[in-house]
């Protein structure tokens, strides 16, 4: 008798490109959820009868957690496979969403749910970028990284329109249940994302904790300008400076801040990006209160702006052939300033002004992102570029909730700086807040031009001395 033929099952071969669609989907899906909850703040405030600055906590604190979480996931990706981290993040996101939905009548438990949800949401964008940079090179890598820019703008569009219509015609709490769809992605992740070999990794828990203390203190101070919250702000900043000066394995070392170009651009980034979602957060309240639109209708006004941003973001490579980084950033900042100054002076008049405003606003930020990142890391050593970009993105993720916080605080104060120009009552108050946001963006423009001049002078002096 012949021996039975032994059959072997070939090991499953993972092609890196197979995982891109599902990772990109989760990237968009996570940002849709986060941006959707930021946009539907008016519905939450009305439903729970809460002031704007209280409701804004579900956007601001979640934003900080996403920023810090992104750094944590990036560090963990060295020691744990991306596949395991994604599955873990989906489960955490689902748990947080269920907590928020079940306890929809209690804002503080909703906030807990949002924070748990955000701990999962933080994974998608960072892990997608890490996966692409790890598995692809050259033009293919640039192609897949380019998808992330378009995906970000697309997520803003879907999140805004989707959450607006759900809040208007179903109920804002139903948006929590949308997160459950992510569970369907787990089998696809297991089939397409490889297990990967991992090495040792390090997470600077203490450094990230100090960043969280500082950022949360700033936001809580802005809620009611309670001086007690200055204490954690000061303590967090002092201990963070001590930490990065005395520990070589800190989240970022003091050597980064010795790099003048990087440090000065980080200041510009923080100031400018604090306006980005500050205006978006204000927008839904303004259009609802002044023009009487519901959230579903408000979301439709934003569509042209997001489409314009996607187009500009996709064309940044071609634009770079005609404009230097300095020219592109300057033009972008001027466009951002004009995009808010125009409606600040015309609140209460033709609604189309706000459609044009949001188109200019989105185009300005889309044009600015690439050149500003490039300028910031230009003089950073190649081996430290990844860490520098990580802290750069963390700065944006802290600036955004801080911007929402001070915008919410201004809405509570109801300033009236433009009386006689924008009418009276709510129109004048909203116009004044927009005027202040315009001033913040203008400060970013002025500082950028001053910093560039200083850096150019330093560069000329170094060449002369050599």
Short mmCIF file of C-alpha atoms in Angstrom, two decimals:
data_model
loop_
_atom_site.label_atom_id
_atom_site.label_comp_id
_atom_site.label_asym_id
_atom_site.label_seq_id
_atom_site.Cartn_x
_atom_site.Cartn_y
_atom_site.Cartn_z
CA UNK A 1 0.00 0.00 0.00
CA UNK A 2 1.24 3.42 -0.76
CA UNK A 3 1.56 5.99 1.91
CA UNK A 4 -1.15 8.60 1.98
CA UNK A 5 -0.01 11.76 0.33
CA UNK A 6 0.52 14.50 2.91
CA UNK A 7 -0.97 17.83 1.86
CA UNK A 8 0.23 21.07 3.30
CA UNK A 9 -1.66 24.32 3.41
CA UNK A 10 0.47 27.16 2.09
CA UNK A 11 1.04 29.99 4.47
CA UNK A 12 -1.14 32.99 3.78
CA UNK A 13 0.76 35.64 1.88
CA UNK A 14 -0.03 39.21 2.86
CA UNK A 15 0.32 41.86 0.18
CA UNK A 16 0.75 45.32 1.79
CA UNK A 17 -1.53 46.98 -0.78
CA UNK A 18 -4.46 44.74 0.21
CA UNK A 19 -4.65 46.40 3.62
CA UNK A 20 -4.69 49.99 2.34
CA UNK A 21 -8.46 50.17 1.57
CA UNK A 22 -9.57 48.97 5.02
CA UNK A 23 -7.01 51.11 6.86
CA UNK A 24 -8.03 54.15 4.82
CA UNK A 25 -11.70 53.38 5.51
CA UNK A 26 -11.04 53.26 9.27
CA UNK A 27 -9.05 56.51 8.97
CA UNK A 28 -12.02 58.28 7.35
CA UNK A 29 -14.57 56.55 9.59
CA UNK A 30 -12.81 57.62 12.82
CA UNK A 31 -12.50 61.24 11.72
CA UNK A 32 -16.15 61.25 10.59
CA UNK A 33 -17.22 60.27 14.11
CA UNK A 34 -15.00 62.81 15.85
CA UNK A 35 -15.86 65.73 13.56
CA UNK A 36 -19.52 64.78 13.61
CA UNK A 37 -19.72 65.10 17.39
CA UNK A 38 -17.95 68.46 17.26
CA UNK A 39 -20.45 69.75 14.69
CA UNK A 40 -23.56 68.59 16.54
CA UNK A 41 -22.69 70.48 19.74
CA UNK A 42 -25.72 72.82 19.33
CA UNK A 43 -28.09 69.83 19.31
CA UNK A 44 -26.45 68.45 22.45
CA UNK A 45 -26.65 71.84 24.21
CA UNK A 46 -30.33 72.22 23.34
CA UNK A 47 -31.27 68.65 24.24
CA UNK A 48 -29.58 68.71 27.65
CA UNK A 49 -30.19 72.42 28.33
CA UNK A 50 -26.50 73.13 28.91
CA UNK A 51 -24.35 76.21 28.23
CA UNK A 52 -22.08 76.16 25.19
CA UNK A 53 -18.82 76.14 27.17
CA UNK A 54 -19.91 73.02 29.08
CA UNK A 55 -20.99 71.12 25.98
CA UNK A 56 -17.72 72.06 24.27
CA UNK A 57 -15.87 69.77 26.72
CA UNK A 58 -16.96 66.73 24.69
CA UNK A 59 -15.06 68.23 21.75
CA UNK A 60 -12.08 69.80 23.53
CA UNK A 61 -11.10 67.04 25.97
CA UNK A 62 -11.71 64.40 23.30
CA UNK A 63 -9.41 66.36 20.98
CA UNK A 64 -6.60 66.36 23.53
CA UNK A 65 -7.02 62.62 24.11
CA UNK A 66 -6.86 61.95 20.36
CA UNK A 67 -3.65 63.98 20.07
CA UNK A 68 -1.96 62.19 22.96
CA UNK A 69 -3.40 58.82 21.92
CA UNK A 70 -1.89 59.19 18.46
CA UNK A 71 1.58 59.49 20.00
CA UNK A 72 0.93 56.47 22.24
CA UNK A 73 -0.24 54.28 19.34
CA UNK A 74 2.77 55.37 17.28
CA UNK A 75 5.10 54.28 20.09
CA UNK A 76 3.22 51.00 20.69
CA UNK A 77 3.45 50.14 16.98
CA UNK A 78 7.15 49.32 17.56
CA UNK A 79 6.33 46.55 20.03
CA UNK A 80 2.78 45.46 19.09
CA UNK A 81 1.58 44.61 15.57
CA UNK A 82 -0.59 47.16 13.79
CA UNK A 83 -3.25 44.48 13.30
CA UNK A 84 -3.64 43.94 17.06
CA UNK A 85 -3.65 47.67 17.76
CA UNK A 86 -6.40 48.31 15.21
CA UNK A 87 -8.63 45.53 16.56
CA UNK A 88 -8.07 46.83 20.11
CA UNK A 89 -8.91 50.40 19.00
CA UNK A 90 -12.15 49.30 17.31
CA UNK A 91 -13.29 47.51 20.47
CA UNK A 92 -12.47 50.54 22.66
CA UNK A 93 -14.26 52.85 20.22
CA UNK A 94 -17.35 50.62 20.34
CA UNK A 95 -17.40 50.43 24.14
CA UNK A 96 -17.18 54.23 24.45
CA UNK A 97 -19.96 54.70 21.90
CA UNK A 98 -22.26 52.31 23.77
CA UNK A 99 -21.60 54.16 27.05
CA UNK A 100 -22.48 57.47 25.39
CA UNK A 101 -25.68 56.11 23.83
CA UNK A 102 -26.93 54.26 26.93
CA UNK A 103 -26.39 57.28 29.20
CA UNK A 104 -27.52 59.92 26.70
CA UNK A 105 -29.51 61.77 29.35
CA UNK A 106 -26.46 62.52 31.53
CA UNK A 107 -23.86 64.83 30.02
CA UNK A 108 -21.01 63.76 32.31
CA UNK A 109 -21.48 60.10 31.40
CA UNK A 110 -21.75 61.13 27.75
CA UNK A 111 -18.39 62.85 28.24
CA UNK A 112 -16.94 59.63 29.69
CA UNK A 113 -18.26 57.75 26.66
CA UNK A 114 -16.74 60.30 24.28
CA UNK A 115 -13.36 60.04 25.99
CA UNK A 116 -13.35 56.23 25.83
CA UNK A 117 -14.50 56.45 22.21
CA UNK A 118 -11.70 58.93 21.43
CA UNK A 119 -9.10 56.58 22.91
CA UNK A 120 -10.04 54.23 20.07
CA UNK A 121 -10.47 56.91 17.39
CA UNK A 122 -6.89 58.08 17.98
CA UNK A 123 -5.42 54.97 16.36
CA UNK A 124 -6.65 55.13 12.78
CA UNK A 125 -4.80 58.12 11.30
CA UNK A 126 -1.46 57.41 12.98
CA UNK A 127 -1.44 53.68 12.21
CA UNK A 128 -2.36 54.29 8.57
CA UNK A 129 0.61 56.65 8.12
CA UNK A 130 2.95 54.25 9.94
CA UNK A 131 1.75 51.30 7.82
CA UNK A 132 2.26 53.19 4.55
CA UNK A 133 5.72 54.51 5.46
CA UNK A 134 6.76 51.04 6.62
CA UNK A 135 5.55 48.99 3.64
CA UNK A 136 5.86 51.36 0.66
CA UNK A 137 8.67 53.41 -0.81
CA UNK A 138 9.12 56.12 -3.42
CA UNK A 139 6.20 57.20 -5.60
CA UNK A 140 3.92 54.49 -4.22
CA UNK A 141 4.43 55.80 -0.70
CA UNK A 142 3.72 59.37 -1.82
CA UNK A 143 0.54 58.18 -3.53
CA UNK A 144 -0.84 56.47 -0.43
CA UNK A 145 0.20 59.33 1.87
CA UNK A 146 -1.54 61.70 -0.54
CA UNK A 147 -4.72 59.73 0.02
CA UNK A 148 -4.60 60.72 3.70
CA UNK A 149 -4.90 64.45 2.88
CA UNK A 150 -7.95 63.88 0.70
CA UNK A 151 -9.35 61.45 3.29
CA UNK A 152 -9.11 64.08 6.03
CA UNK A 153 -11.11 66.63 4.03
CA UNK A 154 -13.59 63.95 2.95
CA UNK A 155 -14.14 62.96 6.58
CA UNK A 156 -14.96 66.56 7.47
CA UNK A 157 -17.57 66.63 4.72
CA UNK A 158 -19.19 63.29 5.61
CA UNK A 159 -19.03 63.93 9.37
CA UNK A 160 -20.57 67.38 9.12
CA UNK A 161 -23.37 66.50 6.70
CA UNK A 162 -24.07 63.10 8.24
CA UNK A 163 -24.19 64.26 11.86
CA UNK A 164 -26.23 67.31 10.88
CA UNK A 165 -28.95 65.21 9.29
CA UNK A 166 -28.92 62.55 12.02
CA UNK A 167 -29.21 65.22 14.74
CA UNK A 168 -32.04 66.96 12.88
CA UNK A 169 -34.15 64.04 11.68
CA UNK A 170 -33.29 61.11 14.00
CA UNK A 171 -31.65 62.41 17.17
CA UNK A 172 -28.07 63.27 18.06
CA UNK A 173 -27.63 60.21 20.31
CA UNK A 174 -28.12 57.90 17.31
CA UNK A 175 -24.75 59.06 16.01
CA UNK A 176 -23.13 56.99 18.77
CA UNK A 177 -24.56 53.85 17.16
CA UNK A 178 -22.82 54.60 13.86
CA UNK A 179 -19.56 53.55 15.55
CA UNK A 180 -20.87 49.96 15.80
CA UNK A 181 -20.36 49.61 12.04
CA UNK A 182 -16.61 49.52 12.71
CA UNK A 183 -17.02 45.99 14.16
CA UNK A 184 -17.67 44.78 10.61
CA UNK A 185 -14.13 45.86 9.72
CA UNK A 186 -12.45 43.43 12.15
CA UNK A 187 -12.67 40.30 9.92
CA UNK A 188 -11.32 42.34 6.97
CA UNK A 189 -8.43 43.63 9.11
CA UNK A 190 -7.55 40.08 10.18
CA UNK A 191 -7.56 38.91 6.53
CA UNK A 192 -5.59 41.76 4.98
CA UNK A 193 -3.23 43.22 7.61
CA UNK A 194 -0.16 41.09 8.36
CA UNK A 195 0.91 40.15 11.89
CA UNK A 196 4.34 41.75 11.38
CA UNK A 197 7.50 41.25 13.38
CA UNK A 198 7.88 43.77 16.18
CA UNK A 199 10.74 45.02 18.29
CA UNK A 200 11.00 46.80 21.60
CA UNK A 201 9.20 50.12 21.96
CA UNK A 202 9.01 52.91 24.50
CA UNK A 203 6.17 55.22 25.52
CA UNK A 204 7.02 58.32 27.53
CA UNK A 205 4.00 57.99 29.81
CA UNK A 206 5.10 60.71 32.22
CA UNK A 207 5.84 63.22 29.45
CA UNK A 208 2.46 62.61 27.81
CA UNK A 209 0.77 62.89 31.21
CA UNK A 210 2.36 66.32 31.74
CA UNK A 211 1.14 67.43 28.28
CA UNK A 212 -2.36 66.26 29.23
CA UNK A 213 -2.23 68.16 32.55
CA UNK A 214 -1.10 71.37 30.83
CA UNK A 215 -3.61 71.15 27.97
CA UNK A 216 -6.58 70.20 30.14
CA UNK A 217 -5.71 72.98 32.58
CA UNK A 218 -5.74 75.55 29.75
CA UNK A 219 -9.14 74.35 28.52
CA UNK A 220 -10.72 74.22 31.98
CA UNK A 221 -9.38 77.71 32.72
CA UNK A 222 -11.11 78.97 29.59
CA UNK A 223 -14.44 77.50 30.69
CA UNK A 224 -14.95 80.07 33.47
CA UNK A 225 -11.56 81.80 33.79
CA UNK A 226 -11.11 80.22 37.22
CA UNK A 227 -7.60 81.09 38.44
CA UNK A 228 -7.28 77.76 40.26
CA UNK A 229 -6.78 76.09 36.89
CA UNK A 230 -3.67 78.21 36.31
CA UNK A 231 -1.93 75.95 38.86
CA UNK A 232 -2.04 72.75 36.74
CA UNK A 233 -1.11 74.81 33.67
CA UNK A 234 2.00 76.21 35.39
CA UNK A 235 2.90 72.90 37.06
CA UNK A 236 2.46 70.91 33.83
CA UNK A 237 4.63 73.35 31.86
CA UNK A 238 7.40 73.58 34.48
CA UNK A 239 7.64 69.82 34.99
CA UNK A 240 7.51 69.17 31.23
CA UNK A 241 10.44 71.54 30.64
CA UNK A 242 12.36 69.80 33.46
CA UNK A 243 11.44 66.37 32.06
CA UNK A 244 12.65 66.96 28.50
CA UNK A 245 15.87 68.60 29.75
CA UNK A 246 16.79 65.71 32.06
CA UNK A 247 15.52 62.58 30.27
CA UNK A 248 16.94 61.33 26.98
CA UNK A 249 13.91 59.11 26.29
CA UNK A 250 11.33 61.91 26.68
CA UNK A 251 8.52 62.25 24.11
CA UNK A 252 10.58 65.07 22.62
CA UNK A 253 13.95 66.34 23.77
CA UNK A 254 15.12 69.88 24.44
CA UNK A 255 17.34 69.55 21.35
CA UNK A 256 14.26 69.98 19.19
CA UNK A 257 13.58 73.37 20.73
CA UNK A 258 17.20 74.36 20.23
CA UNK A 259 16.37 74.13 16.52
CA UNK A 260 15.10 77.69 15.98
CA UNK A 261 13.24 76.97 12.75
CA UNK A 262 11.31 74.06 14.24
CA UNK A 263 10.47 75.91 17.47
CA UNK A 264 9.30 79.09 15.74
CA UNK A 265 7.13 77.21 13.25
CA UNK A 266 5.56 75.23 16.12
CA UNK A 267 4.43 78.58 17.61
CA UNK A 268 2.86 79.56 14.27
CA UNK A 269 1.18 76.14 14.04
CA UNK A 270 -0.33 76.39 17.53
CA UNK A 271 -1.75 79.89 16.99
CA UNK A 272 -3.06 79.30 13.47
CA UNK A 273 -4.60 75.88 14.01
CA UNK A 274 -6.43 77.04 17.14
CA UNK A 275 -8.65 78.97 14.70
CA UNK A 276 -9.38 76.01 12.42
CA UNK A 277 -12.11 74.25 14.40
CA UNK A 278 -12.85 77.35 16.49
CA UNK A 279 -14.59 78.83 13.44
CA UNK A 280 -16.19 75.50 12.48
CA UNK A 281 -17.53 75.11 16.03
CA UNK A 282 -18.91 78.67 15.95
CA UNK A 283 -20.37 78.24 12.47
CA UNK A 284 -23.22 75.88 13.36
CA UNK A 285 -24.33 78.05 16.31
CA UNK A 286 -24.10 81.26 14.27
CA UNK A 287 -26.11 80.02 11.28
CA UNK A 288 -28.73 78.43 13.54
CA UNK A 289 -29.18 81.47 15.80
CA UNK A 290 -28.90 84.29 13.24
CA UNK A 291 -30.45 82.69 10.15
CA UNK A 292 -32.73 80.08 11.76
CA UNK A 293 -31.31 77.07 9.89
CA UNK A 294 -31.42 73.57 11.41
CA UNK A 295 -28.23 71.49 11.62
CA UNK A 296 -29.11 69.52 8.50
CA UNK A 297 -29.38 72.74 6.49
CA UNK A 298 -26.24 74.19 8.09
CA UNK A 299 -24.24 71.13 7.06
CA UNK A 300 -25.22 71.66 3.40
CA UNK A 301 -23.66 75.13 3.49
CA UNK A 302 -20.31 73.54 4.31
CA UNK A 303 -20.20 71.14 1.36
CA UNK A 304 -18.67 73.60 -1.18
CA UNK A 305 -15.94 74.51 1.33
CA UNK A 306 -14.90 70.92 1.94
CA UNK A 307 -14.95 70.10 -1.78
CA UNK A 308 -12.75 73.15 -2.47
CA UNK A 309 -10.34 72.01 0.27
CA UNK A 310 -10.14 68.49 -1.20
CA UNK A 311 -9.32 69.94 -4.63
CA UNK A 312 -6.62 72.26 -3.29
CA UNK A 313 -5.18 69.55 -1.02
CA UNK A 314 -4.96 67.14 -3.96
CA UNK A 315 -3.25 69.79 -6.09
CA UNK A 316 -0.59 70.87 -3.59
CA UNK A 317 2.10 68.94 -5.49
CA UNK A 318 1.37 70.88 -8.68
CA UNK A 319 1.03 74.17 -6.79
CA UNK A 320 4.51 73.61 -5.32
CA UNK A 321 5.95 73.87 -8.85
CA UNK A 322 4.80 77.50 -9.04
CA UNK A 323 4.99 78.73 -5.42
CA UNK A 324 7.76 78.46 -2.86
CA UNK A 325 6.82 77.30 0.64
CA UNK A 326 7.15 80.88 1.89
CA UNK A 327 4.82 82.19 -0.80
CA UNK A 328 2.29 79.38 -0.33
CA UNK A 329 2.13 79.80 3.46
CA UNK A 330 1.83 83.59 3.22
CA UNK A 331 -0.97 83.38 0.64
CA UNK A 332 -2.73 80.68 2.68
CA UNK A 333 -2.65 82.76 5.87
CA UNK A 334 -3.92 85.85 4.04
CA UNK A 335 -6.79 83.79 2.58
CA UNK A 336 -7.65 82.47 6.07
CA UNK A 337 -7.70 86.01 7.50
CA UNK A 338 -9.93 87.30 4.65
CA UNK A 339 -12.24 84.26 4.96
CA UNK A 340 -13.19 85.31 8.52
CA UNK A 341 -12.99 89.09 8.21
CA UNK A 342 -15.53 89.08 5.37
CA UNK A 343 -18.38 87.39 7.29
CA UNK A 344 -17.43 89.22 10.52
CA UNK A 345 -18.45 92.47 8.84
CA UNK A 346 -21.51 91.02 7.06
CA UNK A 347 -23.22 88.83 9.69
CA UNK A 348 -26.98 88.88 9.25
CA UNK A 349 -26.86 89.70 5.55
CA UNK A 350 -26.69 87.40 2.51
CA UNK A 351 -26.13 83.81 3.66
CA UNK A 352 -23.96 83.13 0.60
CA UNK A 353 -21.18 85.14 2.24
CA UNK A 354 -20.67 82.24 4.66
CA UNK A 355 -20.50 79.69 1.84
CA UNK A 356 -17.76 81.77 0.18
CA UNK A 357 -16.09 82.24 3.57
CA UNK A 358 -15.92 78.51 4.25
CA UNK A 359 -14.58 77.82 0.76
CA UNK A 360 -11.73 80.29 1.30
CA UNK A 361 -11.17 78.98 4.85
CA UNK A 362 -10.83 75.35 3.74
CA UNK A 363 -8.66 76.22 0.75
CA UNK A 364 -6.32 78.26 2.96
CA UNK A 365 -5.68 75.44 5.43
CA UNK A 366 -5.34 72.86 2.62
CA UNK A 367 -2.75 75.03 0.87
CA UNK A 368 -0.82 75.71 4.08
CA UNK A 369 -0.47 72.19 5.55
CA UNK A 370 2.24 70.67 3.34
CA UNK A 371 4.53 73.72 3.03
CA UNK A 372 4.30 74.47 6.76
CA UNK A 373 5.22 70.89 7.74
CA UNK A 374 8.11 70.98 5.28
CA UNK A 375 9.35 74.32 6.63
CA UNK A 376 9.15 73.16 10.26
CA UNK A 377 11.21 69.97 9.78
CA UNK A 378 13.60 71.33 7.13
CA UNK A 379 16.54 71.60 9.54
CA UNK A 380 15.64 68.60 11.71
CA UNK A 381 18.14 65.69 11.36
CA UNK A 382 16.77 62.88 9.18
CA UNK A 383 16.85 60.40 12.05
CA UNK A 384 14.59 62.65 14.15
CA UNK A 385 12.07 63.58 11.44
CA UNK A 386 9.47 61.04 12.61
CA UNK A 387 9.52 62.33 16.19
CA UNK A 388 9.42 65.93 14.97
CA UNK A 389 6.35 65.28 12.81
CA UNK A 390 4.71 63.39 15.68
CA UNK A 391 5.10 66.37 18.01
CA UNK A 392 4.03 68.71 15.19
CA UNK A 393 0.75 66.78 14.83
CA UNK A 394 0.37 66.63 18.60
CA UNK A 395 0.64 70.45 18.66
CA UNK A 396 -2.20 70.68 16.13
CA UNK A 397 -4.31 68.24 18.15
CA UNK A 398 -3.84 70.40 21.25
CA UNK A 399 -4.33 73.71 19.42
CA UNK A 400 -7.66 72.60 17.94
CA UNK A 401 -9.46 71.92 21.28
CA UNK A 402 -7.88 75.03 22.81
CA UNK A 403 -9.37 77.01 19.92
CA UNK A 404 -12.79 75.46 20.49
CA UNK A 405 -12.49 76.28 24.20
CA UNK A 406 -11.69 79.97 23.77
CA UNK A 407 -14.35 80.28 21.06
CA UNK A 408 -16.94 78.77 23.42
CA UNK A 409 -15.77 81.14 26.16
CA UNK A 410 -16.21 84.12 23.80
CA UNK A 411 -19.70 82.90 22.92
CA UNK A 412 -20.55 82.92 26.62
CA UNK A 413 -19.11 86.44 27.07
CA UNK A 414 -21.00 87.74 23.99
CA UNK A 415 -18.58 90.56 23.08
CA UNK A 416 -19.89 93.55 21.14
CA UNK A 417 -16.94 95.09 19.32
CA UNK A 418 -18.69 95.83 16.02
CA UNK A 419 -21.81 97.66 17.16
CA UNK A 420 -23.19 99.73 14.28
CA UNK A 421 -21.33 97.65 11.67
CA UNK A 422 -23.01 94.26 11.97
CA UNK A 423 -26.31 95.35 13.47
CA UNK A 424 -27.19 94.46 17.03
CA UNK A 425 -27.92 91.52 19.33
CA UNK A 426 -26.70 88.06 18.28
CA UNK A 427 -25.46 89.20 14.87
CA UNK A 428 -23.19 91.81 16.46
CA UNK A 429 -21.93 89.32 19.06
CA UNK A 430 -21.12 86.63 16.48
CA UNK A 431 -19.50 89.22 14.22
CA UNK A 432 -17.31 90.34 17.12
CA UNK A 433 -16.21 86.76 17.84
CA UNK A 434 -15.34 86.26 14.17
CA UNK A 435 -13.40 89.52 14.27
CA UNK A 436 -11.39 88.23 17.25
CA UNK A 437 -10.69 84.93 15.44
CA UNK A 438 -9.55 86.99 12.47
CA UNK A 439 -7.13 88.78 14.80
CA UNK A 440 -5.71 85.45 16.01
CA UNK A 441 -5.13 84.29 12.41
CA UNK A 442 -3.59 87.69 11.56
CA UNK A 443 -1.23 87.24 14.54
CA UNK A 444 -0.16 83.89 13.06
CA UNK A 445 0.54 85.61 9.72
CA UNK A 446 2.57 88.42 11.32
CA UNK A 447 4.59 86.01 13.46
CA UNK A 448 5.29 83.78 10.48
CA UNK A 449 6.66 86.69 8.43
CA UNK A 450 8.74 87.96 11.37
CA UNK A 451 10.12 84.48 12.15
CA UNK A 452 11.00 83.83 8.50
CA UNK A 453 12.87 87.14 8.36
CA UNK A 454 14.80 86.24 11.53
CA UNK A 455 15.67 82.78 10.18
CA UNK A 456 16.76 84.19 6.81
CA UNK A 457 19.01 86.71 8.58
CA UNK A 458 20.54 83.92 10.71
CA UNK A 459 21.12 81.83 7.59
CA UNK A 460 22.83 84.74 5.81
CA UNK A 461 25.07 85.38 8.83
CA UNK A 462 26.07 81.69 9.02
CA UNK A 463 27.04 81.70 5.33
CA UNK A 464 29.06 84.88 5.82
CA UNK A 465 30.94 83.46 8.80
CA UNK A 466 31.86 80.24 6.96
#
